[in-house]
Coordinates of C-alpha atoms (C1' of nucleotides) in Angstrom, one line a residue:
Chain X
M128 CA 132.5 116.2 75.4
T129 CA 131.0 115.4 72.0
L130 CA 127.3 115.5 71.2
D131 CA 127.0 111.7 71.4
E132 CA 128.9 111.5 74.6
A133 CA 126.6 114.1 76.1
K134 CA 123.5 112.3 75.0
Q135 CA 124.8 109.1 76.4
H136 CA 125.6 110.8 79.7
L137 CA 122.1 112.3 79.9
I138 CA 120.4 109.0 79.0
Q139 CA 122.4 107.3 81.7
A140 CA 121.6 109.9 84.4
W141 CA 117.9 109.9 83.4
G142 CA 117.8 106.1 83.8
T143 CA 119.3 106.3 87.3
L144 CA 116.8 109.0 88.3
G145 CA 114.0 106.8 87.0
S146 CA 114.7 104.0 89.4
S147 CA 114.3 106.3 92.4
W148 CA 111.0 107.4 91.0
G149 CA 109.5 104.0 90.6
V150 CA 110.1 104.0 86.9
S151 CA 112.2 101.2 85.4
R152 CA 115.6 102.2 84.2
T153 CA 115.0 101.2 80.7
M154 CA 111.7 103.1 80.4
A155 CA 113.5 106.3 81.6
Q156 CA 116.3 105.7 79.1
V157 CA 114.0 105.2 76.2
H158 CA 112.3 108.4 77.2
A159 CA 115.6 110.3 77.4
L160 CA 116.7 108.9 74.1
L161 CA 113.6 110.1 72.3
L162 CA 113.8 113.4 74.2
V163 CA 117.2 114.2 72.9
S164 CA 116.6 112.8 69.4
P165 CA 116.0 115.5 66.9
V166 CA 113.9 113.1 64.8
A167 CA 111.3 110.5 65.5
M168 CA 112.8 107.0 65.9
T169 CA 111.7 103.5 64.9
T170 CA 111.7 100.4 67.1
E171 CA 114.9 99.3 65.5
D172 CA 116.6 102.6 66.0
I173 CA 115.8 102.3 69.7
M174 CA 116.9 98.7 69.9
E175 CA 120.3 99.6 68.5
A176 CA 120.8 102.7 70.5
L177 CA 120.1 101.1 73.8
Q178 CA 121.1 97.5 73.0
I179 CA 117.8 96.1 74.1
S180 CA 115.4 93.6 72.5
R181 CA 112.4 94.3 70.3
G182 CA 109.9 93.2 72.9
N183 CA 111.4 95.4 75.5
V184 CA 111.3 98.5 73.2
N185 CA 107.7 97.7 72.4
M186 CA 106.6 97.4 76.0
N187 CA 108.4 100.5 77.2
V188 CA 107.3 102.7 74.3
R189 CA 103.7 101.6 74.9
D190 CA 104.0 102.5 78.6
L191 CA 105.4 105.9 77.7
M192 CA 102.5 106.4 75.4
D193 CA 100.2 105.5 78.2
W194 CA 101.8 108.2 80.3
G195 CA 101.1 110.6 77.4
I196 CA 104.7 111.7 76.9
V197 CA 105.6 109.8 73.8
R198 CA 103.6 109.8 70.5
K199 CA 103.4 107.4 67.6
V200 CA 104.1 109.2 64.3
L201 CA 103.2 107.7 60.9
K202 CA 105.2 108.9 58.0
P203 CA 103.5 108.8 54.6
G204 CA 104.9 106.1 52.4
E205 CA 106.7 104.4 55.3
R206 CA 105.5 101.1 56.6
K207 CA 107.3 101.4 60.0
E208 CA 106.0 103.3 63.0
F209 CA 108.0 106.2 64.4
F210 CA 108.1 107.5 67.9
E211 CA 108.8 110.9 69.2
A212 CA 108.8 112.4 72.7
E213 CA 106.9 115.5 73.9
K214 CA 109.6 118.1 73.8
D215 CA 108.0 120.8 76.0
V216 CA 109.4 120.1 79.4
W217 CA 106.6 121.9 81.2
K218 CA 104.1 119.8 79.4
I219 CA 106.0 116.7 80.4
G220 CA 106.0 117.8 84.0
M221 CA 102.2 118.4 83.9
Q222 CA 101.5 115.2 82.2
V223 CA 103.5 113.2 84.8
A224 CA 101.9 115.1 87.7
K225 CA 98.5 114.4 86.2
E226 CA 99.2 110.7 85.8
R227 CA 100.8 110.2 89.2
K228 CA 97.9 112.0 90.8
K229 CA 95.5 109.6 89.1
R230 CA 97.5 106.5 89.8
E231 CA 98.8 107.1 93.3
L232 CA 97.1 110.0 95.1
E233 CA 93.5 108.9 94.3
P234 CA 94.0 105.3 95.4
I235 CA 95.5 106.3 98.7
L236 CA 92.6 108.7 99.3
R237 CA 90.2 105.9 98.7
A238 CA 92.1 103.7 101.1
L239 CA 92.1 106.4 103.8
E240 CA 88.4 106.9 103.2
Q241 CA 87.8 103.2 103.8
V242 CA 89.8 102.9 107.0
S243 CA 88.0 105.9 108.4
T244 CA 84.7 104.0 108.4
I245 CA 86.1 102.2 111.4
E246 CA 83.2 101.7 113.8
A247 CA 84.6 101.3 117.3
D248 CA 84.4 102.8 120.7
I249 CA 85.4 106.4 120.2
T250 CA 86.2 106.7 123.9
D251 CA 89.1 104.2 123.5
P252 CA 92.1 106.5 123.3
D253 CA 93.9 104.2 120.8
V254 CA 90.9 104.4 118.5
K255 CA 90.8 108.1 118.9
Q256 CA 94.5 108.5 118.1
F257 CA 94.2 106.3 115.0
A258 CA 91.2 108.2 113.8
E259 CA 93.1 111.4 114.2
T260 CA 96.2 110.2 112.3
V261 CA 94.0 109.0 109.4
E262 CA 92.1 112.3 109.4
N263 CA 95.4 114.2 109.2
L264 CA 96.7 112.0 106.4
K265 CA 93.4 112.6 104.6
K266 CA 93.7 116.3 104.9
F267 CA 97.2 116.3 103.7
A268 CA 96.5 114.0 100.7
S269 CA 93.4 116.0 99.7
N270 CA 95.3 119.3 100.0
T271 CA 98.0 117.9 97.7
D272 CA 95.4 116.6 95.4
K273 CA 93.6 119.9 95.2
S274 CA 96.8 121.9 94.6
L275 CA 97.8 119.7 91.8
E276 CA 94.4 119.8 90.3
S277 CA 94.5 123.6 90.3
I278 CA 97.9 123.8 88.7
I279 CA 96.9 121.3 86.0
K280 CA 93.6 123.0 85.4
A281 CA 95.2 126.4 85.2
E282 CA 97.7 125.1 82.7
E283 CA 94.9 123.7 80.5
N284 CA 92.9 126.9 80.8
W285 CA 93.4 129.2 77.7
F286 CA 94.0 132.3 79.8
W287 CA 96.3 131.0 82.6
G288 CA 97.9 128.7 80.2
S289 CA 99.2 131.5 78.0
F290 CA 99.9 133.5 81.1
F291 CA 102.2 130.8 82.4
K292 CA 104.0 130.6 79.1
L293 CA 105.4 134.0 79.7
F294 CA 107.4 132.8 82.6
R295 CA 108.9 129.6 81.3
Chain U
M72 CA 86.0 97.2 110.7
T73 CA 87.9 96.8 113.9
L74 CA 90.9 99.0 114.9
D75 CA 93.3 96.2 114.1
E76 CA 91.8 95.5 110.7
A77 CA 91.9 99.2 109.9
K78 CA 95.5 99.4 110.9
Q79 CA 96.4 96.4 108.8
H80 CA 94.5 97.8 105.9
L81 CA 96.4 101.1 106.1
I82 CA 99.8 99.4 106.5
Q83 CA 99.0 97.4 103.4
A84 CA 98.0 100.4 101.3
W85 CA 101.0 102.4 102.4
G86 CA 103.2 99.6 101.4
T87 CA 101.7 99.5 97.9
L88 CA 102.1 103.3 97.6
G89 CA 105.7 103.0 98.6
S90 CA 106.6 100.8 95.7
S91 CA 105.4 103.3 93.1
W92 CA 107.5 105.9 94.9
G93 CA 110.7 104.1 94.8
V94 CA 110.5 103.1 98.4
S95 CA 110.6 99.4 99.3
R96 CA 107.3 97.9 100.4
T97 CA 108.7 96.9 103.7
M98 CA 110.1 100.3 104.6
A99 CA 106.8 101.9 103.9
Q100 CA 105.0 99.3 106.0
V101 CA 107.4 99.8 108.9
H102 CA 106.7 103.5 108.6
A103 CA 102.9 103.0 108.6
L104 CA 103.1 100.7 111.5
L105 CA 105.0 103.2 113.6
L106 CA 102.7 106.0 112.4
V107 CA 99.6 104.3 113.6
S108 CA 101.1 102.9 116.8
P109 CA 100.1 105.0 119.9
V110 CA 103.4 104.0 121.6
A111 CA 107.0 103.6 120.6
M112 CA 107.9 100.0 119.5
T113 CA 110.9 97.7 119.9
T114 CA 112.6 95.8 117.1
E115 CA 110.9 92.7 118.3
D116 CA 107.4 94.3 118.3
I117 CA 108.0 95.3 114.6
M118 CA 109.3 91.9 113.7
E119 CA 106.2 90.3 115.1
A120 CA 103.7 92.8 113.7
L121 CA 105.0 92.5 110.1
Q122 CA 106.5 89.0 110.3
I123 CA 109.9 90.0 109.1
S124 CA 113.4 89.3 110.3
R125 CA 115.5 91.2 112.8
G126 CA 118.0 92.3 110.2
N127 CA 115.3 93.5 108.0
V128 CA 113.7 95.6 110.7
N129 CA 117.1 97.0 111.7
M130 CA 117.9 98.1 108.1
N131 CA 114.6 99.7 107.4
V132 CA 114.3 101.5 110.7
R133 CA 117.8 102.9 110.1
D134 CA 116.8 104.1 106.7
L135 CA 113.7 105.7 108.1
M136 CA 115.8 107.5 110.6
D137 CA 118.1 108.7 107.8
W138 CA 115.0 110.1 106.2
G139 CA 114.3 111.9 109.5
I140 CA 110.8 110.6 109.9
V141 CA 111.4 108.0 112.6
R142 CA 113.3 108.6 115.9
K143 CA 115.0 106.3 118.4
V144 CA 113.6 106.6 121.9
L145 CA 115.4 105.5 125.0
K146 CA 113.2 104.6 128.0
P147 CA 114.8 105.0 131.4
G148 CA 115.4 101.6 133.0
E149 CA 114.9 99.8 129.7
R150 CA 117.7 98.1 127.9
K151 CA 116.0 97.9 124.5
E152 CA 115.7 100.7 122.0
F153 CA 112.3 102.0 121.1
F154 CA 111.2 103.6 117.8
E155 CA 108.5 106.1 117.1
A156 CA 107.4 107.9 114.0
E157 CA 107.0 111.6 113.5
K158 CA 103.2 112.1 113.9
D159 CA 102.9 115.5 112.3
V160 CA 101.8 114.7 108.7
W161 CA 102.9 118.1 107.5
K162 CA 106.4 117.7 109.0
I163 CA 106.6 114.3 107.3
G164 CA 105.7 115.8 104.0
M165 CA 108.3 118.5 104.4
Q166 CA 111.0 116.1 105.5
V167 CA 110.3 113.8 102.5
A168 CA 110.4 116.8 100.2
K169 CA 113.7 118.0 101.6
E170 CA 115.3 114.6 101.3
R171 CA 114.1 113.9 97.8
K172 CA 115.3 117.3 96.7
K173 CA 118.7 116.5 98.1
R174 CA 118.9 112.9 96.8
E175 CA 117.3 113.3 93.4
L176 CA 116.9 116.9 92.2
E177 CA 120.4 118.0 93.0
P178 CA 122.1 115.0 91.3
I179 CA 120.1 115.6 88.1
L180 CA 120.9 119.3 88.2
R181 CA 124.6 118.4 88.4
A182 CA 124.2 115.9 85.5
L183 CA 122.5 118.6 83.4
E184 CA 125.2 121.1 84.2
Q185 CA 127.8 118.6 83.1
V186 CA 126.3 117.8 79.7
S187 CA 125.8 121.5 79.0
T188 CA 129.6 121.9 78.9
I189 CA 129.4 120.2 75.5
E190 CA 131.8 121.9 73.2
A191 CA 130.7 121.5 69.7
D192 CA 129.8 123.4 66.6
I193 CA 126.9 125.5 67.7
T194 CA 125.8 125.9 64.1
D195 CA 125.1 122.2 63.8
P196 CA 121.3 122.1 64.2
D197 CA 121.4 118.8 66.1
V198 CA 123.8 120.3 68.7
K199 CA 121.6 123.4 68.9
Q200 CA 118.5 121.3 69.5
F201 CA 120.2 119.2 72.2
A202 CA 121.6 122.3 73.9
E203 CA 118.1 123.7 74.0
T204 CA 116.5 120.6 75.4
V205 CA 119.1 120.5 78.2
E206 CA 118.6 124.2 78.9
N207 CA 114.9 123.7 79.2
L208 CA 115.3 120.7 81.5
K209 CA 117.7 122.8 83.6
K210 CA 115.2 125.6 83.9
F211 CA 112.5 123.2 84.9
A212 CA 114.6 121.4 87.4
S213 CA 115.9 124.5 89.0
N214 CA 112.5 126.1 89.2
T215 CA 111.2 123.0 91.0
D216 CA 114.3 123.1 93.2
K217 CA 113.8 126.8 94.1
S218 CA 110.1 126.3 94.8
L219 CA 110.7 123.4 97.1
E220 CA 113.4 125.4 98.8
S221 CA 111.1 128.3 99.5
I222 CA 108.4 126.1 100.9
I223 CA 110.8 124.3 103.2
K224 CA 112.5 127.5 104.3
A225 CA 109.2 129.2 105.0
E226 CA 108.1 126.3 107.0
E227 CA 111.3 126.4 109.1
N228 CA 111.0 130.2 109.6
W229 CA 109.5 131.2 112.9
F230 CA 107.0 133.5 111.4
W231 CA 105.8 131.8 108.3
G232 CA 106.0 128.5 110.1
S233 CA 103.5 129.6 112.7
F234 CA 101.5 131.3 110.0
F235 CA 101.2 128.0 108.0
K236 CA 100.1 126.2 111.1
L237 CA 96.9 128.2 111.1
F238 CA 95.9 126.5 107.9
R239 CA 96.6 122.9 108.6
Chain R
dC235 C1' 93.9 86.0 48.7
dT236 C1' 99.0 85.7 49.6
dG237 C1' 103.1 86.7 51.5
dA238 C1' 106.3 90.0 53.1
dA239 C1' 106.9 93.6 56.6
dC240 C1' 106.1 94.9 60.8
dT241 C1' 104.1 94.7 65.7
dT242 C1' 102.6 92.4 69.8
dT243 C1' 102.5 88.9 73.2
dC244 C1' 104.2 86.0 76.8
dA245 C1' 106.6 82.0 78.9
dA246 C1' 111.0 81.2 80.3
dA247 C1' 115.6 83.2 81.5
dA248 C1' 118.3 86.7 83.4
dT249 C1' 118.9 90.3 86.4
dT250 C1' 118.1 93.1 90.4
dA251 C1' 116.3 94.1 94.8
dT252 C1' 115.2 92.5 99.1
dC253 C1' 115.3 89.4 103.1
dT254 C1' 117.1 86.0 106.4
dG255 C1' 119.7 84.4 110.1
dA256 C1' 123.6 83.5 112.4
dA257 C1' 128.1 85.4 113.6
dA258 C1' 130.4 89.6 114.9
dT259 C1' 130.2 93.7 117.4
dT260 C1' 128.8 96.9 120.8
dA261 C1' 126.7 98.2 125.1
dT262 C1' 125.2 97.3 129.8
dT263 C1' 125.0 94.9 134.1
dT264 C1' 126.9 92.3 137.9
Chain A
dA118 C1' 136.5 91.5 133.8
dA119 C1' 133.1 88.3 132.6
dA120 C1' 128.6 87.4 131.6
dT121 C1' 124.5 89.0 129.5
dA122 C1' 121.6 91.6 126.4
dA123 C1' 120.9 94.0 122.5
dT124 C1' 122.3 95.7 117.9
dT125 C1' 124.6 95.5 113.5
dT126 C1' 126.5 93.3 109.5
dC127 C1' 126.6 90.7 105.5
dA128 C1' 127.0 86.3 102.6
dG129 C1' 123.9 83.5 100.7
dA130 C1' 118.9 82.6 99.8
dT131 C1' 114.6 84.2 98.2
dA132 C1' 111.5 86.9 95.8
dA133 C1' 110.3 90.4 92.5
dT134 C1' 111.1 92.7 88.4
dT135 C1' 112.7 93.1 83.9
dT136 C1' 114.3 91.3 79.6
dT137 C1' 114.6 88.2 75.8
dG138 C1' 113.2 86.0 71.6
dA139 C1' 110.5 83.3 69.0
dA140 C1' 105.8 82.5 67.8
dA141 C1' 101.4 84.5 66.9
dG142 C1' 99.1 88.3 65.2
dT143 C1' 98.3 92.2 62.2
dT144 C1' 98.5 95.1 58.2
dC145 C1' 98.8 96.1 53.6
dA146 C1' 100.7 96.1 48.6
dG147 C1' 100.2 93.5 44.7

DNA sequence: CTGAACTTTCAAAATTATCTGAAATTATTT
DNA sequence: AAATAATTTCAGATAATTTTGAAAGTTCAG
C-alpha cells in the first residue's frame, strides 16, 4: 500500500464513521484529509483532493472550525487562506467531547428539567412511574455531564494536564 | 403540564437528540414512547401514538431489539406481540456503549490497523508523519476501547456490578 | 478608487435516508 | 386443512439532507 492509497483509505473510513456519529460524510473526510496532510491546504487543494465544490469546502471547513479542530492559517505574502487540522489526537477528542456536551447533553438536561415540572396527581401510579423514569434519566445525564466536565477541566488544568501527557 | 403533554415533550426531545447521534428520529421516538409507557405496547398502539405506518414500526422496533434495549413480550391468551423498553437507565447506557463499541470503534480500529501496514520509505518525512498520526489515532481508539470494555465488564461482574448499584 | 483575487452565500438540483402500504409470509385457531 | 390473524418485506413514494455553482460580497495591491 502506498502513502496515497493509505491516505485515501483512511479518509474513506473516517467518512463512514462520521455518518454513524451524526457528522456528514464530507465533513469527516475534509477533517481526515487535513489530519493526514503534512502541510496546511487551500480551499482549492481540498476541492481537488475530494472532488467537491468550492461552496461545499467552504461550509465544511467553517463547521470544522466551529468545532475547534481546524484552524485558518495565514501565510505571509500569500493572498489565499490555508487550513490545518489539530494534530494532537487527545486534544481532538477533548474538543469533540466538549462540543457534544454543550450541543447535546445540555439541551437534553434542559428538556428533562422541563418535563419534570409536571403538576399532576402524584398518587396516580402512571404519573409516579413517569416521574421516576425522568428522574433516573436526569441522574444519568447529569452524571455523564459531570464526568465529562471533570475530564475536560483536568485536561485544561496546568498540573493534571501535564500529568496526563505522561500517559499518552 | 399534564402527563400526556410531558410524555409528548420528552418523546420529541429524544427524537431530536437521536438525529445528532446517528439514530433516526423515529427510532429514538419509538424508544422514548416505550420508555415512558407503564405497560408493554402493541404495534398498533405505537402506530397510533406516533402516527407512523405498520412497516415503519416493525423496522424500528426490530432495530431497537437488535440494540438490546427493547424486548418482545408475549402475553398468555393474546395473539399479538407486545413490546417493552428496558427501564433501567444505567443498563440502557451500558447496552448502547457496548453496541457502539462493537459497531463503530472496532471497525475503525481495523481500518487503522490496515493503513499502518503501509510499506514505504520510512525516511520520507511525509510517510513518517502519516505513520505517526495513524499510530496516535490507534492509541487513542484502543484506549477508548479498553476503557469501555472495563466499564462494561465491571458492570457485568457480580461483585462490581452490585458495588456500582450502590451509587446509582 | 479600481479591479483582480479570493471568500461567502444561498436557491435550486442532486443525492441519500426514511417511510408507506399492500402483497407475501408466517403463526395460530377452528 | 382451511380460515383467520398477525408479522415481515420491499418497491416505490416522500422527505430530509447535502451539494453545486454562479452571483454577491470582501479584501487588498497598485
